[in-house]
PDB file of C-alpha atoms in Angstrom:
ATOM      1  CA  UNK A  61     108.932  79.029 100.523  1.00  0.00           C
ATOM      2  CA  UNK A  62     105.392  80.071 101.571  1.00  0.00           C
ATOM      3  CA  UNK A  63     103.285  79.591  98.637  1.00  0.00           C
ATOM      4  CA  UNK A  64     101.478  83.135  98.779  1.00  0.00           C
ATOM      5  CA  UNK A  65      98.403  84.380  96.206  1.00  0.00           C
ATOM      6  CA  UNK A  66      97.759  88.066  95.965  1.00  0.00           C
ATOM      7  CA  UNK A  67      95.415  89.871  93.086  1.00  0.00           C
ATOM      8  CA  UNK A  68      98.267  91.377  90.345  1.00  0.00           C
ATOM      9  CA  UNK A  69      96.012  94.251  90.340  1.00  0.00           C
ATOM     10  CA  UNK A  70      93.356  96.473  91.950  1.00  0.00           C
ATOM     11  CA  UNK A  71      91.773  99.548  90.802  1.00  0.00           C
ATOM     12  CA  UNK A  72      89.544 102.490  93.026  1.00  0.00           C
ATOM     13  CA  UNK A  73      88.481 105.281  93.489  1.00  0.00           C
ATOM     14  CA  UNK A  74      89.044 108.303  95.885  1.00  0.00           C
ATOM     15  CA  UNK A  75      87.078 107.517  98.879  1.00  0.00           C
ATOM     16  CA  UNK A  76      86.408 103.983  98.620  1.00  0.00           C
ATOM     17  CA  UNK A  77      87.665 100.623 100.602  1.00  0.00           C
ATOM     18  CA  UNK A  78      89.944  98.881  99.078  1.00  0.00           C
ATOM     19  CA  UNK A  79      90.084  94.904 100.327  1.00  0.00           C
ATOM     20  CA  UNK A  80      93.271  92.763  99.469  1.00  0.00           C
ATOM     21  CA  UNK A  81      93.103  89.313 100.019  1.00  0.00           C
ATOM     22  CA  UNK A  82      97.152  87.053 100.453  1.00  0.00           C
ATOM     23  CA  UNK A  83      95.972  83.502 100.544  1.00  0.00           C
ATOM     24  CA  UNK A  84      98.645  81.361 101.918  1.00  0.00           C
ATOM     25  CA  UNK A  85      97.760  77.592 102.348  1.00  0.00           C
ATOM     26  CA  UNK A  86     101.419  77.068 104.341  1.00  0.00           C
ATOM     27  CA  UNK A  87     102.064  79.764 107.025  1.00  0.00           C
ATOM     28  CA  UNK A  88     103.826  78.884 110.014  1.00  0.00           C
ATOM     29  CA  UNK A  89     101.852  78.239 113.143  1.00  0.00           C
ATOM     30  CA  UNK A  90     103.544  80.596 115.532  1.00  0.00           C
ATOM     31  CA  UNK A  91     104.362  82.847 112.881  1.00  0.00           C
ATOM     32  CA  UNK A  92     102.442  86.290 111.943  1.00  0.00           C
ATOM     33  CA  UNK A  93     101.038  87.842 108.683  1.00  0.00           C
ATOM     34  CA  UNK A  94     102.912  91.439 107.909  1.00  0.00           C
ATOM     35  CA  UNK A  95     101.823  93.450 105.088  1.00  0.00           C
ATOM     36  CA  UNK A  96     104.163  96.317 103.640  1.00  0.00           C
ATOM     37  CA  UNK A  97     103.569  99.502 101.449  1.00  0.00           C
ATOM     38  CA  UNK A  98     106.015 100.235  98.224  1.00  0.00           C
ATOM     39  CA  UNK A  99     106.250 103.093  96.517  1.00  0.00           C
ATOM     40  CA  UNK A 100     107.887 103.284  93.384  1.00  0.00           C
ATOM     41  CA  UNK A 101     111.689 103.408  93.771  1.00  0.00           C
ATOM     42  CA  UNK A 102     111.364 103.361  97.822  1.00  0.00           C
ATOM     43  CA  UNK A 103     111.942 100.446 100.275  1.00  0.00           C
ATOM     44  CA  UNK A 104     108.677  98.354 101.678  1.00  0.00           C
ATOM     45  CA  UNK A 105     106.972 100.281 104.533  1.00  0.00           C
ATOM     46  CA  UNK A 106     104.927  98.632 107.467  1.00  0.00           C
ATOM     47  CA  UNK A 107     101.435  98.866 107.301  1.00  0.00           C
ATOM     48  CA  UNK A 108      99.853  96.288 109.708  1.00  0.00           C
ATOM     49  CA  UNK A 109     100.384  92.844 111.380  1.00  0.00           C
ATOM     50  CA  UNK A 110      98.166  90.327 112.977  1.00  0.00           C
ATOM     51  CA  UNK A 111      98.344  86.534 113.892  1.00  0.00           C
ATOM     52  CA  UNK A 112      94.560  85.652 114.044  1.00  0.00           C
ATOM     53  CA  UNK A 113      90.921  87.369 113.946  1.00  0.00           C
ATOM     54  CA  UNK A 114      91.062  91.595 112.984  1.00  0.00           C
ATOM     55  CA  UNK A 115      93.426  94.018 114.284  1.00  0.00           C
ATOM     56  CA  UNK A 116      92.745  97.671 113.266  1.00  0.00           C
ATOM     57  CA  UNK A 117      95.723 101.169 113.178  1.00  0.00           C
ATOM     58  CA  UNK A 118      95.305 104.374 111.805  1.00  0.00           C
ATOM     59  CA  UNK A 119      95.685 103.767 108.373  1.00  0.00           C
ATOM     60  CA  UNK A 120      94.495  99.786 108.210  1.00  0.00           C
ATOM     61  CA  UNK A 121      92.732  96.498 109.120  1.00  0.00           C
ATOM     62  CA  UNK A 122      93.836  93.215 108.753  1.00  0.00           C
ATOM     63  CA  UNK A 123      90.744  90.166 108.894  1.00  0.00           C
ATOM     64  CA  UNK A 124      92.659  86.958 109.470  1.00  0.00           C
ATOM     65  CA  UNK A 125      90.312  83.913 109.572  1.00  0.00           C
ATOM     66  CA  UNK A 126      90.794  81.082 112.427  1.00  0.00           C
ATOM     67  CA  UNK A 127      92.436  78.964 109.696  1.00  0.00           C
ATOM     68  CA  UNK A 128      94.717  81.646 109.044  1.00  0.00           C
ATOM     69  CA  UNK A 129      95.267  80.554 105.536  1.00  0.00           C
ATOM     70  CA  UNK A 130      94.470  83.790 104.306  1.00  0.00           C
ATOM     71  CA  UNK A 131      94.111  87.220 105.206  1.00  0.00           C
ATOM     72  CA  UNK A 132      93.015  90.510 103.776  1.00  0.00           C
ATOM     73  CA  UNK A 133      94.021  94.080 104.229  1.00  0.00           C
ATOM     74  CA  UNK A 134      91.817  96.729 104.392  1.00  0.00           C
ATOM     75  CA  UNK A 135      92.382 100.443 103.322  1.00  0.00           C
ATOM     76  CA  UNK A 136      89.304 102.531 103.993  1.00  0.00           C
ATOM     77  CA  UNK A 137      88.759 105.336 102.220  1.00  0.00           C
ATOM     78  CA  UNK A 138      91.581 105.507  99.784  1.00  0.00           C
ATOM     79  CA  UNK A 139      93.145 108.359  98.332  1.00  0.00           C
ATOM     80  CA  UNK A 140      95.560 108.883  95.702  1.00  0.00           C
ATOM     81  CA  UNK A 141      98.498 108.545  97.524  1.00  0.00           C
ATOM     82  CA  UNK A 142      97.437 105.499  98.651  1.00  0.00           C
ATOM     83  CA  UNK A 143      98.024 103.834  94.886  1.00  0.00           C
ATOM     84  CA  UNK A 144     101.160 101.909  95.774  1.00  0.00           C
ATOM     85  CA  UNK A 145     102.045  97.874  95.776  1.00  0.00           C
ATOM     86  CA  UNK A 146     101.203  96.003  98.789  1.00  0.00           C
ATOM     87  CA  UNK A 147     102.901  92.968  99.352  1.00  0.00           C
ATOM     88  CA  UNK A 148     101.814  90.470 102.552  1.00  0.00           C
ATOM     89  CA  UNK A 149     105.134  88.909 103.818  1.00  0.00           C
ATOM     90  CA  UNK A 150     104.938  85.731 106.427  1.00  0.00           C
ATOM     91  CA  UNK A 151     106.930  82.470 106.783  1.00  0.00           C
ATOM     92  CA  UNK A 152     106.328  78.834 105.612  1.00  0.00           C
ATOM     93  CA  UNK A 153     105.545  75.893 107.944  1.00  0.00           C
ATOM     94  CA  UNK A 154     107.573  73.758 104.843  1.00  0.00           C
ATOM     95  CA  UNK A 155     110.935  75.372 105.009  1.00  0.00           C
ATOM     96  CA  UNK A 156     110.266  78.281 107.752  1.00  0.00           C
ATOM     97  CA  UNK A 157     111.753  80.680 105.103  1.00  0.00           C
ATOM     98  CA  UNK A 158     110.391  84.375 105.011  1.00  0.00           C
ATOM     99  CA  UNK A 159     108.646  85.310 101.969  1.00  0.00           C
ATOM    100  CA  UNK A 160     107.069  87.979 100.281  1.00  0.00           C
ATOM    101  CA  UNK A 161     103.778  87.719  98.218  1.00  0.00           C
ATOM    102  CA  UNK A 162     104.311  88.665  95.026  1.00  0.00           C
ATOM    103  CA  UNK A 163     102.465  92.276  95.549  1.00  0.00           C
ATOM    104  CA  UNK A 164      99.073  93.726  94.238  1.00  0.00           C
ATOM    105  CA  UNK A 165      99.311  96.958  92.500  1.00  0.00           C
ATOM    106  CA  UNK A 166      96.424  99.449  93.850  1.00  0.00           C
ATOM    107  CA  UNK A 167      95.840 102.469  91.553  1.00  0.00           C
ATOM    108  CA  UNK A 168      93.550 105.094  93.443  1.00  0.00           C
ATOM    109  CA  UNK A 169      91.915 107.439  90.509  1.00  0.00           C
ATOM    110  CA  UNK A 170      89.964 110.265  91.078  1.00  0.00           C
TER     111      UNK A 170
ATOM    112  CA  UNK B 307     112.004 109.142 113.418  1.00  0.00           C
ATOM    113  CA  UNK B 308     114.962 106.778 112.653  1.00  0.00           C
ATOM    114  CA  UNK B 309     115.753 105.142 109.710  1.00  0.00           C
ATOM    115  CA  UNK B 310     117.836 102.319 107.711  1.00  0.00           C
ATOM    116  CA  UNK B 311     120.162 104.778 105.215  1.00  0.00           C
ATOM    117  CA  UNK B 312     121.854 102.930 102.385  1.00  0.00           C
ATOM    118  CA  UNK B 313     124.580 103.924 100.690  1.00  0.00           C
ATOM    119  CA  UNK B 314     125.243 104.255  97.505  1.00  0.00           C
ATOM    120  CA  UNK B 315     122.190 104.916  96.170  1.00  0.00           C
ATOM    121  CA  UNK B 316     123.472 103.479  92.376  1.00  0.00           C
ATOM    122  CA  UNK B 317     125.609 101.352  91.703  1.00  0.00           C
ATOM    123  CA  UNK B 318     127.474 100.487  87.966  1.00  0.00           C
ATOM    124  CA  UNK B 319     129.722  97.304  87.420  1.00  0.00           C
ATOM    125  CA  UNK B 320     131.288  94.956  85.399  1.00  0.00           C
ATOM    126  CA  UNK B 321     130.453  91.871  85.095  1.00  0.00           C
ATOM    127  CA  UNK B 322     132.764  90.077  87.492  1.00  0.00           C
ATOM    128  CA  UNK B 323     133.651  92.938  89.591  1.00  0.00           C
ATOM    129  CA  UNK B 324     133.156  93.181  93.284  1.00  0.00           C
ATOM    130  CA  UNK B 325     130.640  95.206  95.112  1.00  0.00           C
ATOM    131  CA  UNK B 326     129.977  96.033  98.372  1.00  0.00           C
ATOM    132  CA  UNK B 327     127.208  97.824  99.524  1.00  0.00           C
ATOM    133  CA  UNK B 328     126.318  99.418 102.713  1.00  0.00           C
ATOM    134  CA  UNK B 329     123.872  99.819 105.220  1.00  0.00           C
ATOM    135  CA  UNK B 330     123.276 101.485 108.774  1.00  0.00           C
ATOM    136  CA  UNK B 331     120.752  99.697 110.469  1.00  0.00           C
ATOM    137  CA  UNK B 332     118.464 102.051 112.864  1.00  0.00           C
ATOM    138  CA  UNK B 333     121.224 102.345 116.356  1.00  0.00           C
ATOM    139  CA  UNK B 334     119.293 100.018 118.759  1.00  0.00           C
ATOM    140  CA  UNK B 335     117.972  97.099 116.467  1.00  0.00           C
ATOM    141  CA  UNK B 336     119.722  93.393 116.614  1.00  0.00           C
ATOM    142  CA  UNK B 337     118.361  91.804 113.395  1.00  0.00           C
ATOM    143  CA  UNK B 338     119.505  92.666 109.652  1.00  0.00           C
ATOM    144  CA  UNK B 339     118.549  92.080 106.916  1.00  0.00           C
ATOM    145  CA  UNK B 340     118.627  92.057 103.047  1.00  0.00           C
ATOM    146  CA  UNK B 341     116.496  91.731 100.444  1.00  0.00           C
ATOM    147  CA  UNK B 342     116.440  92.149  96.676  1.00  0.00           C
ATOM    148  CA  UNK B 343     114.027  93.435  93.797  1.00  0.00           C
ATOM    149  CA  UNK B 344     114.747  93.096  90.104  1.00  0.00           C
ATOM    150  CA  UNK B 345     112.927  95.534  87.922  1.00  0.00           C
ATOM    151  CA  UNK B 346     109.185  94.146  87.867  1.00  0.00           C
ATOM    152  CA  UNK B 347     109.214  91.603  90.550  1.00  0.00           C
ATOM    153  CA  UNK B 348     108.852  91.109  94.084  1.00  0.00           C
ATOM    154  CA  UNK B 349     111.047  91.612  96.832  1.00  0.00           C
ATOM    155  CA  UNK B 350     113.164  88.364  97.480  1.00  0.00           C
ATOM    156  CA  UNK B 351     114.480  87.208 100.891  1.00  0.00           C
ATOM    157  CA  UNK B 352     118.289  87.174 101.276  1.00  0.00           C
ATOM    158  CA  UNK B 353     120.065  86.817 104.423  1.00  0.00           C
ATOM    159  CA  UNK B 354     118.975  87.503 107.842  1.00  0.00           C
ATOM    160  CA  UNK B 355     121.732  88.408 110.504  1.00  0.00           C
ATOM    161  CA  UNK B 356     122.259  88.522 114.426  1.00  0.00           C
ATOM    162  CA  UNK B 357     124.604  88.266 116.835  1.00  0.00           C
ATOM    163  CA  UNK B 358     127.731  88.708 114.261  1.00  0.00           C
ATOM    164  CA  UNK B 359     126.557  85.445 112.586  1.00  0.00           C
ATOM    165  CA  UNK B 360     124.169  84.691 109.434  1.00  0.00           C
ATOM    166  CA  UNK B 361     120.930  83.255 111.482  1.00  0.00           C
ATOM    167  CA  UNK B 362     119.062  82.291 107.905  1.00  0.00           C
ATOM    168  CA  UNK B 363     119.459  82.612 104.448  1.00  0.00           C
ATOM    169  CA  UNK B 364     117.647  81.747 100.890  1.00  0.00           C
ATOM    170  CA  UNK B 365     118.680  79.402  98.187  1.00  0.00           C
ATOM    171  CA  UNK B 366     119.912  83.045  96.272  1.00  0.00           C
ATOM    172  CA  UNK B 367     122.054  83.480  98.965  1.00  0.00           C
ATOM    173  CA  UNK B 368     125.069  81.362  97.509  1.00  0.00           C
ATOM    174  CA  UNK B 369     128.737  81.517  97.941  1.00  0.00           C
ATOM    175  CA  UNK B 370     129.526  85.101  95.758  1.00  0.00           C
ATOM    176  CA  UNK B 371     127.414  86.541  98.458  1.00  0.00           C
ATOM    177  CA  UNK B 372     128.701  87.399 101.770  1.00  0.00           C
ATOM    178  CA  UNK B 373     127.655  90.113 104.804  1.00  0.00           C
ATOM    179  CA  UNK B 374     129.495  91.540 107.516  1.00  0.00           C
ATOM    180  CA  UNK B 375     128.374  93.984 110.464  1.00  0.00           C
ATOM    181  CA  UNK B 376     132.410  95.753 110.673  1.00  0.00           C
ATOM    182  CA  UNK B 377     131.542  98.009 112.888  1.00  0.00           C
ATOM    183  CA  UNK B 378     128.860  98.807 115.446  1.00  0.00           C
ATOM    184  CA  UNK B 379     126.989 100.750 112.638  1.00  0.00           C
ATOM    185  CA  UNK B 380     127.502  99.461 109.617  1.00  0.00           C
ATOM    186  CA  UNK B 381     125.978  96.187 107.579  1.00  0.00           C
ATOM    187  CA  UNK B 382     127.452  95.013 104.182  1.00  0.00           C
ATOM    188  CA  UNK B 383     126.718  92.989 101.682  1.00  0.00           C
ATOM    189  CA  UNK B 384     129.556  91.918  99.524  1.00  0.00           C
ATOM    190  CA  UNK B 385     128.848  90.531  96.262  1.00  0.00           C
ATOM    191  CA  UNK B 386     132.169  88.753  95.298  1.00  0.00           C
ATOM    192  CA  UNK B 387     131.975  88.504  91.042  1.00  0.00           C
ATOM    193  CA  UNK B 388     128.975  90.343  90.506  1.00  0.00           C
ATOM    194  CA  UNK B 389     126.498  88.692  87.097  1.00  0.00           C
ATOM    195  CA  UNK B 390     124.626  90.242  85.341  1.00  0.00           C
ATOM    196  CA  UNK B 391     121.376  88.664  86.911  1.00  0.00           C
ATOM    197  CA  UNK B 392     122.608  90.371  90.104  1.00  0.00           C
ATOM    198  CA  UNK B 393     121.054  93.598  88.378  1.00  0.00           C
ATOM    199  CA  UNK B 394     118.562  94.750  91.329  1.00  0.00           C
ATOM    200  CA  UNK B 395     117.195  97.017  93.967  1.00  0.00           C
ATOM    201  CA  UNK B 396     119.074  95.746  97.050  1.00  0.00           C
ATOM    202  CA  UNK B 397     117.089  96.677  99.981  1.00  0.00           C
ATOM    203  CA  UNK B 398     118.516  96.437 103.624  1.00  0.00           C
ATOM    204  CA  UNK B 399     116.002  96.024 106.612  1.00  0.00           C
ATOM    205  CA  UNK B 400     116.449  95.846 110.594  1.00  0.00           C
ATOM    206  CA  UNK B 401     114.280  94.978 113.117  1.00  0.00           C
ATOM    207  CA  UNK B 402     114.239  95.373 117.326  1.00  0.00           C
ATOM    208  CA  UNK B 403     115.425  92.150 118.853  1.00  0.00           C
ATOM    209  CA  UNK B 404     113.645  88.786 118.370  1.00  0.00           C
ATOM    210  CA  UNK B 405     114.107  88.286 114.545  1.00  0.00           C
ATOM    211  CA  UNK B 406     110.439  86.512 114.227  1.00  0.00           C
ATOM    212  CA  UNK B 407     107.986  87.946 111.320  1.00  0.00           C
ATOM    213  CA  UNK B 408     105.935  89.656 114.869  1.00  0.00           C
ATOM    214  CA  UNK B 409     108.818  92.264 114.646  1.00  0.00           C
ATOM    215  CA  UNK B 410     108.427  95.426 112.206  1.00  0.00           C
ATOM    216  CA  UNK B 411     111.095  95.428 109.728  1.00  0.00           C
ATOM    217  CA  UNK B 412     112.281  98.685 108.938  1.00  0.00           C
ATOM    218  CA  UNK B 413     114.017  99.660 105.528  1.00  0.00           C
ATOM    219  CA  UNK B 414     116.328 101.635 104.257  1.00  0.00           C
ATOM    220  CA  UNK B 415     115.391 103.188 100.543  1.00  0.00           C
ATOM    221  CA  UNK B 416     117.848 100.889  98.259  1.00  0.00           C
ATOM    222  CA  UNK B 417     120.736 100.622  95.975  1.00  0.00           C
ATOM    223  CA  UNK B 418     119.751  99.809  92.713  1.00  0.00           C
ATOM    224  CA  UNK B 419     122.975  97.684  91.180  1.00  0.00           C
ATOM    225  CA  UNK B 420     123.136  97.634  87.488  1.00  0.00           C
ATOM    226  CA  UNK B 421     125.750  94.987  86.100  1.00  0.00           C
ATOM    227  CA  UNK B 422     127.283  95.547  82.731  1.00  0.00           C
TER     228      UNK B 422
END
């Protein structure tokens, strides 16, 4: 399995950027970095993907380095719905198994 | 928008008893999925699925656990003698064609199985 490191926790405020950092030594080379929303009770949600360097949506970035053994989300501007677990999900260059990190909880505060 | 339902949305057993649970993948998607969550952890791989056939699968996925697309809508997973570690949030997922991690993976809100 991809050996994935996420923060357990992260705490904000209304209005500021919120940076989340999945270090994963192991990723697959052709494979690319997902990272998913969960709300209490729900299933995952997409947020935003990217194989190497930044990629930017609506609601996210994603910074992946040219080593790509890490990468960090980026929610700017958070609000309180935004509190939530975000988990980064790739696959392993060891076993080429799918994995998800094991999540940061974000709690937005006003 | 469409979406991955799930059905039921609870589940009670006994320990030992059968379940099957349900899923109906968004119409035009080829890969399926299924994942778990016990209370307080992280969602865990199961079994991917394509093409009628298991295309990969974790070490949890072990011989009481089985899936099965019977139809052209539905996806099952079939627990065969269910322990009570199997307690979870099962989640189902599907995706558009190609199966790699490049693909959004949609899912489908749960059944949380409690085994007695």
């Amino acid at each position: 399995l991809a050996k994935t490191t996420q923060p357990i926790s992260m705490d904000s405020y209304e209005g500021q950027e919120v940076n989340i950092t999945c270090s994963h030594n192991n990723i697959a080379t052709n494979d690319y970095i997902t990272w998913y929303q969960q709300f209490p009770s729900q299933g995952p949600r997409f947020i935003i993907q990217g194989y190497k360097t930044k990629v930017t949506n609506e609601v996210a970035s994603l910074f992946i380095p040219a080593d790509r053994k890490s990468s960090t989300l980026s929610l700017p501007r958070v609000s309180l719905s935004d509190t939530a677990v975000y988990y980064c999900l790739l696959r392993s260059s060891n076993d080429y198994k799918l994995s998800f990190g094991a999540g940061t909880t974000v709690t937005v505060r006003a | 928008e469409p979406e991955v339902t799930q059905t039921p949305s609870h589940q009670v057993t006994q320990m030992g008893q059968e379940v099957i649970l349900r899923c109906v993948p968004i119409s035009n998607h080829l890969y399926f999925y299924w994942y778990r969550q016990i209370l307080g952890q992280k969602v865990e791989f199961l079994v991917s699925f394509y093409n009628n056939e298991i295309s990969e699968k974790s070490e949890i996925f072990d011989d009481q656990f089985s899936v099965e697309r019977p139809d052209g809508s539905n996806f099952t997973l079939k627990i065969r003698s269910t322990k009570l570690e199997d307690s979870a949030m099962y989640f189902c997922a599907s995706s558009g064609g190609q199966g790699r991690t490049q693909e959004t993976q949609y899912f489908g809100p749960g059944t949380r199985l409690l085994v007695l």
